[in-house]
Structures are given as structure tokens and as C-alpha cells.
Amino acid sequence: KAGVTQTPRYLIKTRGQQVTLSCSPISGHRSVSWYQQTPGQGLQFLFEYFSETQRNKGNFPGRFSGRQFSNSRSEMNVSTLELGDSALYLCASGGEAINYGYTFGSGTRLTVV
Amino acid sequence: AQSVTQLGSHVSVSEGALVLLRCNYSSSVPPYLFWYVQYPNQGLQLLLKYTTGATLVKGINGFEAEFKKSETSFHLTKPSAHMSDAAEYFCAVSDQTGANNLFFGTGTRLTVIP
């Protein structure tokens, strides 16, 4: 079956702009989580959506937001981009409970200049 | 709160040698434990997981890990390294409270020497 699809793969934005990243989970998966990966901070949890509801949120500023649609596809938005937002953003698809494990997409590499 | 410590940011082994990547966790409740592998320019791939039951867990590509509650450890091993094992490995922990997020270690980069 198809894996987790993240688009776009690469993105270059200017400071102050906003950006929207997309994630299509594995068919049948209703949980979508987002993680930020940077060399300095490692992998950090942003938020998780399940059946269009945000179930959990990490410690990120309000500039980071997300949503999930009825078909389980999710988008993540970052407003007023800062240089420090440059990172690999990973989407993870899963079932109702975490003990099933998550399947990750290949990520979107965001560069802010 | 949960946290993960991975000892050794870089590990080098010879091809055919034992691979041992160390992971210690901190959790106030019984944990779920995971190992993921990341190849360059790719996402994370689940190698194996421990949730309940047998403490020795076998995963893909010949890897296995043992959950040792007394040592709060979940070390990853493979008897014989292959060149294709060169990658970055992440240990992660979650808990059973229903908060469905993972806390990752800082990763261990494995180099396999031919």
C-alpha cells in the first residue's frame, strides 16, 4: 500500500513569509503527527491530529499551526518565518494508539533565507 | 515526563562485527519504546518496538532489542553488521497515558567499515 506522502519535498522561503506543508497518511490511518528535525534540537514533536481534532501539542510558538481534513490529510502552517525555522519537517501516520507505531514520510526540507 | 539518552553520537564497526547501540530512557509510567532508522535525505523507518509482553523484541533487517526495566535500557543489537546498515538510529519513548507523541534521543550515526 502507498506510504506517507509529504509535499513539497523542498522549499525555500524568505523571512517573514508563511508556508504550508502537506501530508497524506497511509490509507485507513486517522492519526497524523508532525515533527521538526534540526541539527541543534534533534527531533521535536509539534502536534498530533486524530479524526480532524488536535489531540496533543508540543512546545512550539503559535506561529506553528495545523489542521486535518475529513480524508485524514493534514496541513501544517508556519507564519512569519524565522531563520531558525529551517528544518526537516516530518509527518507520521498511525492508528488510534501509539503502540501500533508510526510510519513516517520522507519529509519536507524547509530553508528560510 | 519521558526522556531518552543515546550514548555515543557516532559508532563505527567493521563489516561482520556486532552492532550495539545504547539507549536509556526515563519514564514515570510503563513506557512504549521504539527504534527508528534514518537514511540520508529520507524519513524515519520503524525498526522495532516494545509495548508489552516479551522483553526481547525482534525487528527488521536482523536487528533486535531487549527491554530491561531494572536498567531502564533498550539497547539495539545486530550480530553481524552489513554495509547497508550505515545510517542514523534513533531511540524513542512514549507512554501509556494516551499522549500519542514520541520523545526521541539525539541519534547515533553508525558507520560500517569494509
Tab-separated table of C-alpha atoms in Angstrom:
chain	number	residue	atom	x	y	z
A	1	LYS	CA	0.000	0.000	0.000
A	2	ALA	CA	1.113	3.573	-0.534
A	3	GLY	CA	3.218	5.157	2.176
A	4	VAL	CA	3.051	8.575	3.762
A	5	THR	CA	3.293	11.335	1.159
A	6	GLN	CA	4.657	14.732	2.020
A	7	THR	CA	4.681	17.648	-0.372
A	8	PRO	CA	6.673	19.522	-1.351
A	9	ARG	CA	9.998	17.792	-0.714
A	10	TYR	CA	11.998	21.005	-0.734
A	11	LEU	CA	11.009	24.584	-0.102
A	12	ILE	CA	12.889	27.875	0.095
A	13	LYS	CA	11.165	30.828	1.722
A	14	THR	CA	12.119	34.299	2.842
A	15	ARG	CA	11.960	35.534	6.440
A	16	GLY	CA	8.543	36.886	7.271
A	17	GLN	CA	6.702	34.770	4.735
A	18	GLN	CA	4.348	31.969	5.598
A	19	VAL	CA	4.415	28.377	4.389
A	20	THR	CA	2.025	25.436	4.202
A	21	LEU	CA	3.201	21.830	4.157
A	22	SER	CA	1.007	18.883	3.249
A	23	CYS	CA	0.864	15.286	4.436
A	24	SER	CA	-1.238	12.423	3.118
A	25	PRO	CA	-1.249	9.488	5.556
A	26	ILE	CA	-1.474	5.808	4.797
A	27	SER	CA	-4.969	4.838	3.746
A	28	GLY	CA	-7.038	3.986	6.827
A	29	HIS	CA	-4.768	5.823	9.256
A	30	ARG	CA	-6.562	8.544	11.161
A	31	SER	CA	-3.670	9.904	13.210
A	32	VAL	CA	-1.199	12.365	11.754
A	33	SER	CA	1.666	13.799	13.776
A	34	TRP	CA	4.223	16.428	12.822
A	35	TYR	CA	7.833	16.599	13.950
A	36	GLN	CA	10.588	19.129	13.370
A	37	GLN	CA	14.139	17.858	12.894
A	38	THR	CA	17.128	20.192	13.205
A	39	PRO	CA	20.819	19.506	13.840
A	40	GLY	CA	20.726	21.511	17.063
A	41	GLN	CA	17.460	20.427	18.645
A	42	GLY	CA	17.007	16.997	17.093
A	43	LEU	CA	13.517	15.609	16.605
A	44	GLN	CA	10.793	17.560	18.354
A	45	PHE	CA	7.066	16.924	18.443
A	46	LEU	CA	4.856	19.668	17.019
A	47	PHE	CA	1.302	18.331	17.195
A	48	GLU	CA	-0.930	15.348	16.538
A	49	TYR	CA	-4.321	15.198	14.871
A	50	PHE	CA	-6.842	12.395	15.025
A	51	SER	CA	-10.138	12.495	13.161
A	52	GLU	CA	-9.786	16.225	12.483
A	53	THR	CA	-9.126	17.083	16.163
A	54	GLN	CA	-5.841	18.174	17.633
A	55	ARG	CA	-5.154	15.679	20.420
A	56	ASN	CA	-1.757	16.813	21.554
A	57	LYS	CA	0.559	19.739	21.061
A	58	GLY	CA	4.265	20.244	21.625
A	59	ASN	CA	6.072	23.273	22.934
A	60	PHE	CA	6.183	25.457	19.843
A	61	PRO	CA	5.029	29.061	19.381
A	62	GLY	CA	1.613	29.869	17.982
A	63	ARG	CA	3.163	30.602	14.592
A	64	PHE	CA	3.056	26.855	14.063
A	65	SER	CA	-0.416	25.535	13.399
A	66	GLY	CA	-2.031	22.625	11.685
A	67	ARG	CA	-5.261	21.056	10.660
A	68	GLN	CA	-6.632	17.772	9.460
A	69	PHE	CA	-9.293	17.197	6.858
A	70	SER	CA	-12.059	14.618	6.756
A	71	ASN	CA	-9.957	12.402	4.468
A	72	SER	CA	-7.189	12.444	7.156
A	73	ARG	CA	-4.853	14.549	5.050
A	74	SER	CA	-3.113	17.140	7.165
A	75	GLU	CA	-1.517	20.504	6.588
A	76	MET	CA	0.957	22.354	8.719
A	77	ASN	CA	1.325	26.114	8.507
A	78	VAL	CA	4.135	28.312	9.748
A	79	SER	CA	3.563	32.053	9.691
A	80	THR	CA	6.107	34.859	9.917
A	81	LEU	CA	9.017	32.570	9.121
A	82	GLU	CA	12.271	32.953	11.023
A	83	LEU	CA	15.721	31.684	10.048
A	84	GLY	CA	15.507	29.194	12.905
A	85	ASP	CA	12.502	27.528	11.302
A	86	SER	CA	14.816	25.986	8.706
A	87	ALA	CA	14.436	22.262	9.298
A	88	LEU	CA	13.228	18.946	8.016
A	89	TYR	CA	9.527	18.619	8.830
A	90	LEU	CA	8.382	15.041	9.177
A	91	CYS	CA	4.851	13.748	9.138
A	92	ALA	CA	3.952	10.482	10.851
A	93	SER	CA	0.870	8.408	10.134
A	94	GLY	CA	-0.636	5.984	12.606
A	95	GLY	CA	-3.629	4.296	14.133
A	96	GLU	CA	-5.638	5.332	17.146
A	97	ALA	CA	-2.999	4.333	19.690
A	98	ILE	CA	0.725	4.918	19.638
A	99	ASN	CA	1.605	1.332	20.440
A	100	TYR	CA	0.952	0.404	16.825
A	101	GLY	CA	3.928	2.520	15.816
A	102	TYR	CA	4.117	5.377	13.385
A	103	THR	CA	5.079	5.408	9.712
A	104	PHE	CA	6.999	8.487	8.690
A	105	GLY	CA	7.076	10.298	5.393
A	106	SER	CA	10.289	11.432	3.695
A	107	GLY	CA	9.808	14.950	4.985
A	108	THR	CA	9.780	18.470	3.650
A	109	ARG	CA	13.100	20.313	3.793
A	110	LEU	CA	12.334	23.968	4.536
A	111	THR	CA	15.053	26.550	4.131
A	112	VAL	CA	14.379	30.104	5.312
A	113	VAL	CA	16.671	32.773	3.869
B	1	ALA	CA	7.924	13.214	31.726
B	2	GLN	CA	9.818	10.996	29.355
B	3	SER	CA	13.321	11.354	28.009
B	4	VAL	CA	15.825	9.261	26.110
B	5	THR	CA	19.598	9.170	26.275
B	6	GLN	CA	21.607	7.612	23.483
B	7	LEU	CA	25.207	7.019	24.462
B	8	GLY	CA	27.593	7.706	21.615
B	9	SER	CA	26.641	10.061	18.820
B	10	HIS	CA	28.920	8.125	16.470
B	11	VAL	CA	29.641	4.401	16.437
B	12	SER	CA	31.954	2.652	13.977
B	13	VAL	CA	32.076	-1.101	13.460
B	14	SER	CA	33.724	-3.367	10.947
B	15	GLU	CA	31.604	-5.233	8.454
B	16	GLY	CA	30.559	-8.514	10.064
B	17	ALA	CA	31.090	-7.262	13.612
B	18	LEU	CA	28.490	-6.916	16.336
B	19	VAL	CA	26.436	-3.742	16.351
B	20	LEU	CA	25.446	-2.360	19.763
B	21	LEU	CA	23.654	0.976	20.031
B	22	ARG	CA	22.762	2.092	23.526
B	23	CYS	CA	19.536	3.670	24.710
B	24	ASN	CA	18.440	4.530	28.230
B	25	TYR	CA	15.088	6.035	28.989
B	26	SER	CA	13.379	7.888	31.758
B	27	SER	CA	9.682	7.459	32.267
B	28	SER	CA	7.407	7.760	35.267
B	29	VAL	CA	4.999	5.217	33.824
B	30	PRO	CA	5.489	1.981	31.869
B	31	PRO	CA	6.950	3.023	28.546
B	32	TYR	CA	6.491	2.170	24.945
B	33	LEU	CA	9.924	2.023	23.299
B	34	PHE	CA	10.893	2.305	19.650
B	35	TRP	CA	13.947	2.227	17.428
B	36	TYR	CA	13.882	4.082	14.130
B	37	VAL	CA	16.492	4.282	11.370
B	38	GLN	CA	17.048	7.241	9.062
B	39	TYR	CA	18.963	7.038	5.809
B	40	PRO	CA	20.265	10.242	4.183
B	41	ASN	CA	17.558	12.502	2.808
B	42	GLN	CA	14.826	10.173	3.977
B	43	GLY	CA	12.283	9.943	6.754
B	44	LEU	CA	12.317	7.559	9.693
B	45	GLN	CA	11.722	3.849	9.306
B	46	LEU	CA	10.481	1.780	12.244
B	47	LEU	CA	12.940	-0.989	13.102
B	48	LEU	CA	11.182	-2.454	16.122
B	49	LYS	CA	9.038	-1.595	19.111
B	50	TYR	CA	8.332	-2.745	22.631
B	51	THR	CA	4.884	-2.209	24.071
B	52	THR	CA	4.026	-5.158	26.320
B	53	GLY	CA	4.862	-8.828	26.564
B	54	ALA	CA	8.164	-10.385	25.606
B	55	THR	CA	11.086	-8.167	26.532
B	56	LEU	CA	13.282	-9.342	23.657
B	57	VAL	CA	11.960	-7.778	20.507
B	58	LYS	CA	12.992	-8.730	17.002
B	59	GLY	CA	12.773	-6.232	14.198
B	60	ILE	CA	13.551	-5.848	10.551
B	61	ASN	CA	16.950	-6.309	8.898
B	62	GLY	CA	18.196	-8.639	11.641
B	63	PHE	CA	18.034	-6.100	14.473
B	64	GLU	CA	16.743	-6.856	17.939
B	65	ALA	CA	16.454	-5.037	21.259
B	66	GLU	CA	15.860	-6.062	24.842
B	67	PHE	CA	13.749	-4.082	27.288
B	68	LYS	CA	15.411	-4.163	30.722
B	69	LYS	CA	13.230	-2.410	33.248
B	70	SER	CA	15.774	-2.669	36.070
B	71	GLU	CA	18.372	-0.893	33.942
B	72	THR	CA	15.869	1.397	32.147
B	73	SER	CA	17.543	0.363	28.915
B	74	PHE	CA	16.515	-0.660	25.423
B	75	HIS	CA	19.764	-1.322	23.578
B	76	LEU	CA	19.724	-2.205	19.877
B	77	THR	CA	21.883	-5.049	18.590
B	78	LYS	CA	22.677	-6.889	15.395
B	79	PRO	CA	25.061	-9.856	15.352
B	80	SER	CA	26.782	-9.019	12.064
B	81	ALA	CA	26.977	-5.543	10.541
B	82	HIS	CA	26.379	-5.026	6.855
B	83	MET	CA	27.436	-2.047	4.783
B	84	SER	CA	23.777	-1.211	4.207
B	85	ASP	CA	23.315	-0.691	7.972
B	86	ALA	CA	25.190	2.613	7.804
B	87	ALA	CA	22.613	5.200	8.831
B	88	GLU	CA	21.423	7.216	11.815
B	89	TYR	CA	19.490	5.411	14.508
B	90	PHE	CA	17.009	6.985	16.898
B	91	CYS	CA	15.589	5.580	20.091
B	92	ALA	CA	12.212	6.944	21.141
B	93	VAL	CA	9.898	6.603	24.107
B	94	SER	CA	6.270	7.244	24.692
B	95	ASP	CA	3.965	6.229	27.498
B	96	GLN	CA	0.637	4.622	28.045
B	97	THR	CA	-1.213	7.694	29.230
B	98	GLY	CA	-2.691	8.347	25.818
B	99	ALA	CA	-0.411	11.200	24.854
B	100	ASN	CA	0.451	9.962	21.411
B	101	ASN	CA	3.780	11.664	20.917
B	102	LEU	CA	7.293	10.332	20.804
B	103	PHE	CA	10.302	11.656	22.675
B	104	PHE	CA	13.421	10.986	20.638
B	105	GLY	CA	17.032	10.599	21.601
B	106	THR	CA	19.680	12.632	19.832
B	107	GLY	CA	20.560	9.801	17.499
B	108	THR	CA	23.585	7.586	16.854
B	109	ARG	CA	25.294	7.636	13.484
B	110	LEU	CA	26.515	4.160	12.593
B	111	THR	CA	29.456	3.797	10.239
B	112	VAL	CA	30.330	0.371	8.852
B	113	ILE	CA	33.950	-0.100	7.827
B	114	PRO	CA	34.584	-2.545	4.980
